[in-house]
Short mmCIF file of C-alpha atoms in Angstrom, two decimals:
data_model
loop_
_atom_site.label_atom_id
_atom_site.label_comp_id
_atom_site.label_asym_id
_atom_site.label_seq_id
_atom_site.Cartn_x
_atom_site.Cartn_y
_atom_site.Cartn_z
CA MET A 1 20.69 -14.41 16.62
CA PRO A 2 18.54 -12.47 14.08
CA ARG A 3 19.57 -8.97 13.03
CA SER A 4 18.53 -6.12 15.27
CA LEU A 5 16.29 -3.44 13.77
CA TRP A 6 17.29 -0.68 16.16
CA THR A 7 19.91 -0.13 18.84
CA GLY A 8 19.92 2.52 21.51
CA SER A 9 19.25 2.75 25.17
CA LEU A 10 16.31 2.30 27.46
CA SER A 11 16.33 4.88 30.18
CA PHE A 12 14.54 4.41 33.48
CA GLY A 13 15.17 7.16 35.98
CA LEU A 14 18.92 7.56 35.88
CA VAL A 15 19.51 3.94 34.86
CA ASN A 16 20.48 3.54 31.21
CA VAL A 17 20.38 0.13 29.60
CA PRO A 18 21.82 -0.26 26.10
CA VAL A 19 19.38 -2.40 24.12
CA ALA A 20 18.98 -3.93 20.69
CA MET A 21 15.51 -4.36 19.25
CA PHE A 22 14.30 -7.38 17.26
CA SER A 23 11.02 -7.99 15.47
CA GLY A 24 8.45 -9.91 17.51
CA VAL A 25 7.00 -11.36 14.32
CA SER A 26 8.59 -13.79 11.92
CA ASP A 27 7.30 -14.01 8.40
CA ARG A 28 6.86 -17.65 7.41
CA ASP A 29 4.63 -17.00 4.44
CA LEU A 30 5.27 -18.30 0.98
CA HIS A 31 5.78 -15.16 -1.07
CA ALA A 32 5.11 -14.61 -4.73
CA ARG A 33 7.70 -12.98 -6.96
CA GLN A 34 7.15 -11.14 -10.17
CA LEU A 35 8.54 -13.16 -13.06
CA HIS A 36 9.19 -12.32 -16.69
CA ALA A 37 6.44 -14.33 -18.37
CA LYS A 38 8.53 -15.65 -21.28
CA ASP A 39 11.27 -17.39 -19.29
CA HIS A 40 10.34 -17.09 -15.60
CA THR A 41 13.31 -14.86 -14.74
CA PRO A 42 12.56 -13.02 -11.49
CA VAL A 43 12.39 -9.32 -12.35
CA GLU A 44 14.25 -6.71 -10.30
CA THR A 45 13.05 -3.28 -9.29
CA HIS A 46 15.42 -0.47 -10.24
CA ARG A 47 15.07 3.20 -9.37
CA PHE A 48 15.15 5.74 -12.18
CA CYS A 49 15.09 9.51 -12.11
CA ALA A 50 12.07 10.62 -14.14
CA GLU A 51 13.83 13.91 -15.09
CA GLU A 52 16.94 12.39 -16.60
CA ASP A 53 15.78 8.86 -17.37
CA VAL A 54 18.89 7.39 -15.70
CA GLU A 55 19.20 4.80 -12.99
CA VAL A 56 19.83 6.28 -9.52
CA PRO A 57 21.92 4.52 -6.87
CA TYR A 58 20.36 4.25 -3.42
CA ASP A 59 22.63 6.82 -1.74
CA GLU A 60 21.48 9.54 -4.16
CA ILE A 61 17.86 9.20 -3.12
CA ALA A 62 16.37 11.79 -0.77
CA ASN A 63 12.94 12.46 0.75
CA GLY A 64 10.65 14.73 -1.25
CA TYR A 65 7.72 16.55 0.27
CA GLU A 66 5.24 18.11 -2.10
CA THR A 67 3.79 21.31 -0.64
CA ASP A 68 0.20 22.42 -1.30
CA ASP A 69 1.39 24.81 -4.01
CA GLY A 70 3.20 22.02 -5.85
CA GLU A 71 6.75 22.83 -4.74
CA MET A 72 9.04 19.85 -4.01
CA VAL A 73 11.02 20.30 -0.77
CA ILE A 74 13.99 17.93 -0.57
CA LEU A 75 15.35 16.60 2.71
CA THR A 76 18.17 14.11 3.12
CA ASP A 77 17.98 11.37 5.75
CA ALA A 78 20.59 13.29 7.80
CA GLU A 79 18.47 16.43 7.72
CA LEU A 80 15.38 14.50 8.73
CA ALA A 81 17.27 13.15 11.73
CA ALA A 82 17.40 16.74 13.00
CA ALA A 83 13.68 16.47 13.82
CA ASN A 84 14.55 14.84 17.11
CA PRO A 85 18.22 15.45 17.84
CA HIS A 86 18.43 14.35 21.44
CA LYS A 87 16.11 11.44 21.80
CA SER A 88 16.34 9.42 18.64
CA ARG A 89 18.53 6.76 20.25
CA THR A 90 16.88 6.64 23.66
CA ILE A 91 13.59 5.28 24.88
CA ASP A 92 12.75 7.33 27.97
CA ILE A 93 10.32 5.59 30.27
CA GLU A 94 7.86 8.39 31.00
CA ALA A 95 5.21 6.54 32.97
CA PHE A 96 3.87 3.17 34.04
CA VAL A 97 0.30 2.31 33.09
CA ASP A 98 -2.05 -0.61 33.62
CA LEU A 99 -2.16 -2.77 30.51
CA ASP A 100 -5.97 -2.99 30.82
CA ASP A 101 -6.17 0.79 30.37
CA VAL A 102 -4.69 0.57 26.87
CA ASP A 103 -7.29 -0.35 24.28
CA PRO A 104 -6.09 -3.04 21.83
CA ILE A 105 -7.21 -0.84 18.92
CA THR A 106 -3.95 1.11 19.35
CA PHE A 107 -1.61 -1.93 19.30
CA ASP A 108 0.68 -1.67 16.30
CA HIS A 109 3.78 -3.89 16.02
CA PRO A 110 5.50 -6.19 18.54
CA TYR A 111 9.25 -6.19 19.15
CA ILE A 112 11.66 -7.77 21.62
CA LEU A 113 14.31 -5.70 23.45
CA MET A 114 17.56 -7.44 24.39
CA PRO A 115 20.53 -6.08 26.33
CA SER A 116 23.21 -4.82 23.97
CA GLY A 117 26.70 -5.52 25.27
CA GLU A 118 28.29 -8.23 27.36
CA ALA A 119 29.25 -6.00 30.32
CA GLU A 120 27.93 -7.29 33.63
CA GLY A 121 26.50 -3.84 34.45
CA ILE A 122 24.36 -3.83 31.29
CA GLN A 123 23.12 -7.38 31.84
CA ARG A 124 22.28 -6.69 35.48
CA ALA A 125 20.42 -3.45 34.72
CA TYR A 126 18.37 -5.33 32.09
CA ARG A 127 17.57 -8.12 34.60
CA LEU A 128 16.50 -5.52 37.11
CA LEU A 129 13.97 -4.02 34.67
CA VAL A 130 12.66 -7.50 33.77
CA GLU A 131 12.35 -8.40 37.42
CA VAL A 132 10.56 -5.27 38.51
CA MET A 133 8.20 -5.22 35.52
CA GLY A 134 7.47 -8.92 35.89
CA ARG A 135 6.22 -8.26 39.41
CA THR A 136 3.51 -5.81 38.36
CA ASP A 137 0.79 -5.81 35.70
CA ARG A 138 2.01 -2.42 34.65
CA ALA A 139 3.64 -1.60 31.40
CA ALA A 140 6.23 1.12 30.87
CA LEU A 141 5.31 3.85 28.43
CA GLY A 142 7.94 5.59 26.32
CA ARG A 143 8.65 6.95 22.86
CA ILE A 144 10.88 5.49 20.21
CA VAL A 145 12.06 7.04 16.95
CA MET A 146 12.57 4.59 14.12
CA ARG A 147 13.70 5.94 10.78
CA THR A 148 11.45 8.93 10.10
CA LYS A 149 8.68 8.15 12.55
CA GLU A 150 8.11 8.44 16.26
CA TYR A 151 6.00 5.89 18.11
CA LEU A 152 4.49 5.68 21.53
CA ALA A 153 5.51 2.28 22.92
CA LEU A 154 4.55 -0.05 25.73
CA ILE A 155 7.27 -2.18 27.33
CA ARG A 156 6.48 -5.26 29.41
CA ALA A 157 8.30 -8.30 30.74
CA ARG A 158 7.58 -11.62 29.05
CA GLU A 159 9.56 -14.84 29.53
CA ASP A 160 12.44 -12.99 31.23
CA ARG A 161 12.79 -10.62 28.31
CA LEU A 162 11.45 -7.13 27.68
CA VAL A 163 8.91 -6.88 24.88
CA LEU A 164 7.88 -3.65 23.22
CA THR A 165 4.62 -2.91 21.40
CA THR A 166 4.40 0.26 19.33
CA LEU A 167 1.08 2.08 19.68
CA LEU A 168 -0.86 4.21 17.24
CA TRP A 169 -1.28 7.85 18.19
CA HIS A 170 -4.77 8.75 19.36
CA ASP A 171 -5.52 10.70 16.16
CA GLU A 172 -4.61 7.64 14.06
CA VAL A 173 -7.62 5.77 15.46
CA ARG A 174 -10.72 6.84 13.58
CA PRO A 175 -13.76 8.07 15.51
CA THR A 176 -16.64 5.59 15.72
CA ASP A 177 -19.40 8.23 15.29
CA PRO A 178 -19.81 7.78 11.51
CA ILE A 179 -20.10 3.97 11.86
CA PRO A 180 -23.75 2.87 11.55
CA ALA A 181 -24.76 1.51 14.95
CA PRO A 182 -28.09 0.30 16.30
CA THR A 183 -30.38 2.89 17.88
CA LYS A 184 -32.37 2.82 21.11
CA LYS A 185 -35.33 1.15 19.44
CA ASP A 186 -33.13 -1.82 18.48
CA LYS A 187 -32.37 -2.44 22.15
CA PRO A 188 -32.83 -6.17 22.91
CA ALA A 189 -35.20 -7.45 25.60
CA LYS A 190 -33.59 -8.67 28.83
CA LYS A 191 -34.58 -12.29 28.20
CA GLU A 192 -32.94 -12.12 24.74
CA VAL A 193 -29.69 -10.81 26.24
CA ASP A 194 -29.81 -13.50 28.94
CA ALA A 195 -30.29 -16.24 26.35
CA ALA A 196 -27.46 -14.80 24.21
CA VAL A 197 -25.14 -14.66 27.24
CA GLU A 198 -26.02 -18.28 28.01
CA LEU A 199 -25.12 -19.19 24.43
CA ILE A 200 -21.78 -17.35 24.79
CA GLU A 201 -21.06 -19.11 28.08
CA SER A 202 -21.74 -22.51 26.53
CA PHE A 203 -18.98 -21.84 23.96
CA ALA A 204 -16.63 -20.08 26.38
CA CYS A 205 -12.97 -21.06 26.53
CA GLU A 206 -9.51 -19.62 27.11
CA TRP A 207 -7.57 -17.83 24.36
CA ASP A 208 -5.25 -20.47 22.96
CA PRO A 209 -3.49 -19.26 19.80
CA SER A 210 -2.13 -22.75 19.07
CA ARG A 211 -5.65 -23.86 18.06
CA TYR A 212 -5.59 -21.71 14.94
CA GLU A 213 -3.60 -22.51 11.86
CA ASP A 214 -3.05 -20.49 8.75
CA ALA A 215 -5.22 -22.56 6.42
CA PHE A 216 -4.56 -20.16 3.55
CA GLN A 217 -0.79 -20.76 3.67
CA LYS A 218 -1.31 -24.51 3.94
CA ARG A 219 -3.60 -24.59 0.91
CA LEU A 220 -1.36 -22.23 -1.05
CA ARG A 221 1.66 -24.52 -0.52
CA GLU A 222 -0.47 -27.49 -1.60
CA ILE A 223 -1.64 -25.65 -4.73
CA VAL A 224 1.94 -24.67 -5.66
CA LYS A 225 3.04 -28.29 -5.19
CA ARG A 226 0.22 -29.67 -7.36
CA LYS A 227 0.70 -27.06 -10.07
CA GLY A 228 4.45 -27.82 -10.04
CA LYS A 229 3.60 -31.44 -10.84
CA GLY A 230 1.36 -30.31 -13.66
CA GLN A 231 -1.87 -31.17 -11.92
CA ALA A 232 -5.02 -29.10 -12.40
CA ILE A 233 -6.13 -26.73 -9.68
CA GLU A 234 -9.75 -26.81 -8.66
CA LEU A 235 -11.12 -23.29 -8.69
CA PRO A 236 -13.26 -22.17 -5.76
CA ASP A 237 -17.03 -22.34 -5.81
CA GLU A 238 -19.13 -19.36 -6.62
CA GLU A 239 -19.73 -17.00 -3.76
CA GLU A 240 -22.33 -18.19 -1.36
CA ASP A 241 -25.50 -16.20 -1.04
CA GLU A 242 -25.51 -13.84 1.83
CA PRO A 243 -27.57 -15.23 4.72
CA THR A 244 -30.68 -13.25 5.56
CA PRO A 245 -31.42 -11.88 9.02
CA VAL A 246 -33.63 -14.13 11.13
CA PRO A 247 -37.14 -12.81 11.71
CA ASP A 248 -37.44 -14.00 15.32
CA LEU A 249 -34.30 -13.49 17.45
CA MET A 250 -35.64 -15.28 20.53
CA ALA A 251 -36.63 -18.39 18.55
CA ALA A 252 -33.18 -18.50 16.90
CA LEU A 253 -31.46 -18.16 20.29
CA GLU A 254 -33.57 -20.96 21.80
CA ARG A 255 -32.81 -23.28 18.92
CA SER A 256 -29.09 -22.40 19.16
CA LEU A 257 -29.09 -23.23 22.86
CA GLU A 258 -30.80 -26.57 22.20
CA GLU A 259 -28.18 -27.39 19.57
CA ALA A 260 -25.38 -26.35 21.94
CA LYS A 261 -26.69 -28.72 24.57
CA ALA A 262 -27.20 -31.61 22.15
CA MET B 1 -20.41 11.64 5.29
CA ALA B 2 -20.49 7.95 6.09
CA PRO B 3 -17.18 6.23 5.28
CA ARG B 4 -17.06 3.50 2.66
CA SER B 5 -17.20 -0.07 3.86
CA LEU B 6 -14.51 -2.58 2.81
CA TRP B 7 -16.61 -5.71 3.06
CA ASN B 8 -20.26 -6.59 3.58
CA GLY B 9 -21.41 -9.86 5.08
CA SER B 10 -22.76 -11.44 8.21
CA ILE B 11 -21.63 -12.71 11.55
CA ALA B 12 -23.10 -16.06 12.51
CA PHE B 13 -23.74 -16.24 16.22
CA GLY B 14 -25.40 -19.61 16.82
CA LEU B 15 -28.38 -19.50 14.47
CA VAL B 16 -28.59 -15.73 14.71
CA THR B 17 -27.16 -13.88 11.73
CA VAL B 18 -25.90 -10.36 12.23
CA PRO B 19 -25.55 -8.43 8.95
CA VAL B 20 -22.49 -6.17 9.15
CA LYS B 21 -20.28 -3.83 7.12
CA VAL B 22 -16.55 -3.70 7.79
CA TYR B 23 -14.80 -0.31 8.00
CA THR B 24 -11.16 0.51 8.50
CA ALA B 25 -10.49 1.73 12.06
CA THR B 26 -7.05 3.28 11.77
CA ASP B 27 -5.06 5.47 9.45
CA SER B 28 -1.47 6.58 9.57
CA LYS B 29 -0.85 10.29 10.10
CA SER B 30 2.89 10.09 9.35
CA VAL B 31 4.32 12.82 7.20
CA HIS B 32 4.50 11.28 3.77
CA PHE B 33 7.60 11.66 1.63
CA ARG B 34 8.27 10.37 -1.82
CA GLU B 35 11.60 9.23 -3.18
CA VAL B 36 13.38 11.93 -5.17
CA HIS B 37 16.79 12.25 -6.80
CA ALA B 38 18.78 14.32 -4.26
CA LYS B 39 20.60 16.49 -6.82
CA ASP B 40 17.66 17.65 -8.96
CA GLY B 41 14.51 16.67 -7.06
CA GLY B 42 13.45 14.45 -9.95
CA LYS B 43 10.76 11.95 -8.97
CA ILE B 44 12.01 8.40 -8.66
CA GLU B 45 10.21 5.75 -10.68
CA HIS B 46 10.42 2.07 -9.89
CA ARG B 47 10.94 0.10 -13.08
CA ARG B 48 10.85 -3.63 -13.48
CA ILE B 49 14.01 -4.89 -15.13
CA CYS B 50 14.67 -8.40 -16.37
CA PRO B 51 18.30 -9.01 -15.32
CA LYS B 52 18.73 -11.52 -18.14
CA ASP B 53 17.96 -9.16 -21.04
CA ASP B 54 18.63 -5.95 -19.06
CA GLN B 55 15.35 -4.62 -20.43
CA THR B 56 12.38 -2.91 -18.86
CA VAL B 57 9.52 -5.38 -18.56
CA GLY B 58 5.93 -4.16 -19.08
CA SER B 59 3.25 -5.15 -16.61
CA ASP B 60 1.58 -7.32 -19.29
CA GLU B 61 4.73 -9.46 -19.44
CA ILE B 62 4.72 -10.14 -15.70
CA VAL B 63 3.37 -13.27 -14.06
CA ARG B 64 3.22 -14.34 -10.44
CA GLY B 65 5.51 -17.16 -9.39
CA TYR B 66 6.40 -19.15 -6.30
CA GLN B 67 9.83 -20.67 -5.92
CA VAL B 68 9.90 -24.45 -5.47
CA SER B 69 13.61 -25.06 -6.01
CA ALA B 70 16.72 -23.03 -6.84
CA ARG B 71 15.80 -22.74 -10.52
CA LYS B 72 12.18 -23.71 -10.69
CA TRP B 73 9.25 -21.36 -10.36
CA VAL B 74 5.57 -22.30 -10.38
CA GLU B 75 3.29 -19.80 -12.00
CA LEU B 76 -0.15 -19.20 -10.46
CA THR B 77 -3.07 -17.20 -11.83
CA ASP B 78 -5.22 -14.93 -9.65
CA GLU B 79 -7.95 -17.58 -9.62
CA GLU B 80 -5.53 -20.28 -8.48
CA VAL B 81 -4.33 -18.09 -5.61
CA ALA B 82 -7.95 -17.35 -4.74
CA ALA B 83 -8.51 -21.12 -4.51
CA ALA B 84 -6.26 -21.12 -1.43
CA ALA B 85 -8.73 -18.88 0.37
CA GLY B 86 -11.35 -21.63 0.34
CA THR B 87 -15.00 -20.81 -0.19
CA GLN B 88 -15.55 -17.11 -0.43
CA ALA B 89 -18.10 -17.17 2.36
CA ARG B 90 -19.86 -13.95 3.17
CA LEU B 91 -19.97 -15.19 6.71
CA ILE B 92 -17.84 -14.83 9.83
CA ASP B 93 -18.78 -17.78 12.00
CA VAL B 94 -18.10 -16.73 15.57
CA ASP B 95 -18.13 -20.08 17.32
CA HIS B 96 -16.29 -19.63 20.63
CA PHE B 97 -15.76 -16.86 23.12
CA VAL B 98 -12.65 -15.86 25.05
CA PRO B 99 -11.81 -13.28 27.71
CA ALA B 100 -10.28 -10.49 25.59
CA SER B 101 -8.18 -9.19 28.49
CA GLU B 102 -6.18 -12.44 28.42
CA ILE B 103 -5.00 -12.05 24.84
CA ASP B 104 -1.40 -10.88 24.71
CA PRO B 105 -0.95 -7.68 22.66
CA VAL B 106 1.44 -9.47 20.26
CA TYR B 107 -1.47 -11.32 18.65
CA TYR B 108 -3.37 -8.21 17.56
CA ASP B 109 -2.76 -7.41 13.91
CA LYS B 110 -5.13 -4.99 12.14
CA ALA B 111 -8.22 -3.29 13.55
CA TYR B 112 -11.57 -2.67 11.88
CA TYR B 113 -14.98 -1.43 12.93
CA LEU B 114 -18.15 -3.37 12.26
CA GLY B 115 -21.14 -1.26 11.27
CA ALA B 116 -24.74 -2.45 11.43
CA GLN B 117 -26.63 -2.95 8.20
CA ASP B 118 -30.14 -1.52 7.83
CA LYS B 119 -31.65 -4.98 8.08
CA GLY B 120 -30.94 -6.94 11.25
CA ARG B 121 -29.92 -4.03 13.46
CA ASP B 122 -31.70 -5.74 16.38
CA ALA B 123 -29.37 -8.75 15.98
CA TYR B 124 -26.33 -6.43 16.01
CA ALA B 125 -27.61 -4.76 19.19
CA LEU B 126 -28.17 -8.19 20.77
CA LEU B 127 -24.65 -9.46 20.00
CA HIS B 128 -23.16 -6.19 21.25
CA ALA B 129 -25.14 -6.31 24.53
CA ALA B 130 -24.43 -10.01 25.14
CA LEU B 131 -20.64 -9.73 24.51
CA GLU B 132 -20.52 -6.75 26.83
CA LYS B 133 -22.46 -8.53 29.57
CA ALA B 134 -20.48 -11.78 29.24
CA ASP B 135 -17.23 -9.74 29.07
CA ARG B 136 -15.95 -11.90 26.25
CA ALA B 137 -14.84 -11.57 22.63
CA GLY B 138 -16.09 -13.88 19.88
CA VAL B 139 -13.51 -15.75 17.79
CA GLY B 140 -14.12 -16.68 14.18
CA ARG B 141 -12.60 -16.91 10.72
CA TRP B 142 -12.83 -14.25 8.05
CA VAL B 143 -11.92 -14.52 4.39
CA PHE B 144 -10.90 -11.08 3.14
CA HIS B 145 -8.77 -10.27 0.08
CA ASN B 146 -8.39 -13.99 -0.66
CA ARG B 147 -6.87 -14.65 2.70
CA GLU B 148 -8.35 -16.49 5.65
CA ARG B 149 -7.66 -15.00 9.06
CA THR B 150 -8.57 -15.62 12.66
CA VAL B 151 -10.54 -12.67 13.98
CA ILE B 152 -12.00 -11.55 17.27
CA VAL B 153 -15.15 -9.47 17.60
CA ARG B 154 -15.54 -7.31 20.69
CA PRO B 155 -17.69 -4.39 21.84
CA LEU B 156 -15.98 -0.98 21.68
CA GLY B 157 -18.19 1.90 22.76
CA ASP B 158 -21.43 1.68 20.76
CA VAL B 159 -19.98 -0.43 17.96
CA LEU B 160 -18.27 -3.78 17.51
CA ALA B 161 -14.57 -3.86 16.70
CA LEU B 162 -13.02 -6.65 14.63
CA HIS B 163 -9.33 -7.51 14.94
CA THR B 164 -7.39 -9.81 12.64
CA MET B 165 -5.08 -11.90 14.82
CA ARG B 166 -1.56 -13.20 14.19
CA PHE B 167 -1.06 -16.94 14.06
CA ALA B 168 0.98 -18.54 16.84
CA ASP B 169 3.79 -19.51 14.46
CA GLU B 170 4.18 -15.89 13.29
CA VAL B 171 4.90 -14.68 16.81
CA VAL B 172 8.52 -14.93 17.96
CA ASP B 173 8.93 -16.57 21.35
CA PRO B 174 11.06 -14.09 23.37
CA SER B 175 12.97 -16.99 24.94
CA ASP B 176 14.30 -17.86 21.46
CA LEU B 177 16.62 -14.87 21.90
CA GLU B 178 19.55 -15.85 24.03
CA LEU B 179 20.27 -14.00 27.24
CA ALA B 180 23.83 -13.90 28.65
CA ARG B 181 24.41 -15.28 32.14
CA VAL B 182 24.98 -12.86 34.99
CA ASN B 183 27.23 -13.59 37.96
CA ARG B 184 25.26 -11.45 40.32
CA LYS B 185 21.48 -11.16 39.99
CA PRO B 186 19.81 -7.89 40.97
CA THR B 187 19.48 -7.77 44.75
CA GLU B 188 16.19 -7.50 46.63
CA GLN B 189 17.21 -4.00 47.67
CA GLU B 190 17.67 -2.93 44.06
CA ILE B 191 14.40 -4.52 42.99
CA GLU B 192 12.57 -2.82 45.83
CA MET B 193 14.00 0.56 44.91
CA ALA B 194 13.19 0.11 41.25
CA GLY B 195 9.67 -0.90 42.35
CA LYS B 196 9.32 2.42 44.18
CA LEU B 197 10.37 4.22 41.03
CA VAL B 198 7.69 2.30 39.08
CA ASP B 199 5.05 3.23 41.68
CA GLY B 200 6.10 6.86 41.54
CA LEU B 201 5.62 6.93 37.76
CA HIS B 202 2.29 5.07 37.81
CA THR B 203 -0.54 6.90 36.11
CA GLY B 204 -3.84 6.29 34.31
CA PHE B 205 -3.57 6.06 30.52
CA ASP B 206 -5.26 8.73 28.46
CA PRO B 207 -4.05 8.40 24.86
CA SER B 208 -5.02 12.00 24.04
CA GLU B 209 -2.35 13.23 26.47
CA TYR B 210 0.35 12.01 24.10
CA GLU B 211 1.09 13.92 20.93
CA ASP B 212 3.34 12.89 18.09
CA SER B 213 5.82 15.74 18.59
CA HIS B 214 8.12 14.25 15.98
CA ARG B 215 5.48 14.65 13.25
CA LYS B 216 5.31 18.39 14.02
CA ALA B 217 9.10 18.67 14.10
CA VAL B 218 9.34 17.00 10.68
CA LEU B 219 6.80 19.43 9.22
CA ALA B 220 8.73 22.34 10.78
CA LEU B 221 11.90 21.05 9.08
CA VAL B 222 10.08 20.92 5.75
CA GLU B 223 8.97 24.54 6.22
CA ALA B 224 12.45 25.68 7.22
CA LYS B 225 13.98 23.97 4.21
CA ALA B 226 11.31 25.40 1.88
CA ALA B 227 12.17 28.88 3.22
CA GLY B 228 15.78 28.23 2.22
CA LYS B 229 17.12 27.89 5.76
CA ASN B 230 20.08 25.75 6.62
CA ILE B 231 19.37 22.67 8.69
CA GLU B 232 21.87 21.93 11.40
CA LEU B 233 22.74 18.27 11.46
CA PRO B 234 22.58 16.57 14.84
CA ALA B 235 25.77 15.18 16.37
CA PRO B 236 25.80 11.40 16.81
CA GLU B 237 24.75 10.30 20.28
CA GLU B 238 26.46 7.87 22.51
CA ALA B 239 24.53 5.75 24.96
CA GLU B 240 25.74 5.75 28.53
CA ALA B 241 26.25 2.38 30.14
CA ALA B 242 24.96 1.38 33.53
CA ASP B 243 27.65 0.49 36.09
CA ASP B 244 26.59 1.30 39.61
CA LEU B 245 22.94 0.28 39.64
CA LEU B 246 22.23 1.00 43.25
CA ALA B 247 23.70 4.50 43.13
CA GLN B 248 21.71 5.27 39.98
CA LEU B 249 18.50 4.02 41.53
CA GLU B 250 19.09 6.06 44.66
CA ALA B 251 19.80 9.14 42.61
CA SER B 252 16.63 8.52 40.53
CA LEU B 253 14.47 8.28 43.63
CA SER B 254 15.86 11.44 45.18
CA ALA B 255 15.68 13.35 41.89
#
């Protein structure tokens, strides 16, 4: 079992289920380390106090907030925990919403919630939530406090487990107004839209994440292997020229459709 | 003021090219703290130390290495890492189209907006209209910051949104986490009651109805501390355990 990132309880009405939270993402990337050039010793990061020029152990580090007039306000982790004294270890289910109503732009990080504790009561309460959520397309909405941040979170059933997705707050999604968008006079003709939809339909398929592989990681591992054997690495080509917009949209669509059929 | 774009290039949709600019779509509003030394408020600096010589190492003496065995590191230059990205194409080739509503939320990574460039705005409008009408998202590959990612492009209001997607092997399968056996499964009666509770709490989702109250509370703490007030530390909480499910459900429904 991996290490849990958070433990607390999930509360649904008057039912409390102790849960442990795990990351829904596993990092399989090959990571670079900073090495001392002369002998390839991996360097370590140490924390120093700029005032005294001495190394500072981790438990002597606090959170500094610089006010507008340049004053440094210091808060310890324990003091910061006072920001939400009653709810920091509980996810209260506040509402149930349709997943389709939540725009993917707000999806932040995925986690998995598991029952915490062997007691039959805990396991059964967890099963009950899985069962009832699995029977609807609705997701539970609650709040979770992790370290110094509060998140809105969606909880759903997946593969007999509860999964949690943290959401961004509405003011963390930027407005689209300043983004340059086409104007009314760019509006396509109906026959152009129809041809474009036909082109989309001819390349339509289901979402199947197993079709995509991380080509970057694969090539990086290959490059590291070759370099390790002392072989030369071929450097990438110059940047390609940027393609120019086509002058006649309809003609390009028709040719695309012919190619799609061929 | 128009925001600054992160990347300029084109989307290839069949033989139609759609010139676009990529903008960041999200930004964190968390209260930002920096590390300080608790006793004197001194700013904390991160220094690179070579454990062998116990000396600070300057950034010009640092190279990037990948570990190939316990003692062996392979050094790569920036150009060699860039070689892993493949050709630095200024093109996102959107070559198949999926129903976006079927993509599980776990696959969504980072969100961006696509802006139209001055040239080819008609092509942008066409792709936007066609994706909306077909109710599908385009899938393609995007090389950004020397890294190739799978992306989807979908209409969002008047613009197109671009999402980088997680790879299947990065996503943990929930069934990999072991679940203890139960002697007695939840009964139909319990499930039905819990279902009523779910129905009773069902609502439409309007993100603007939810505020980050914690952010405000943190800022209030900062103000209180700056004014020299004492901060009362919270007592540790204990989670209650569930024993009598049915009684709790009944009580919840009558509450």
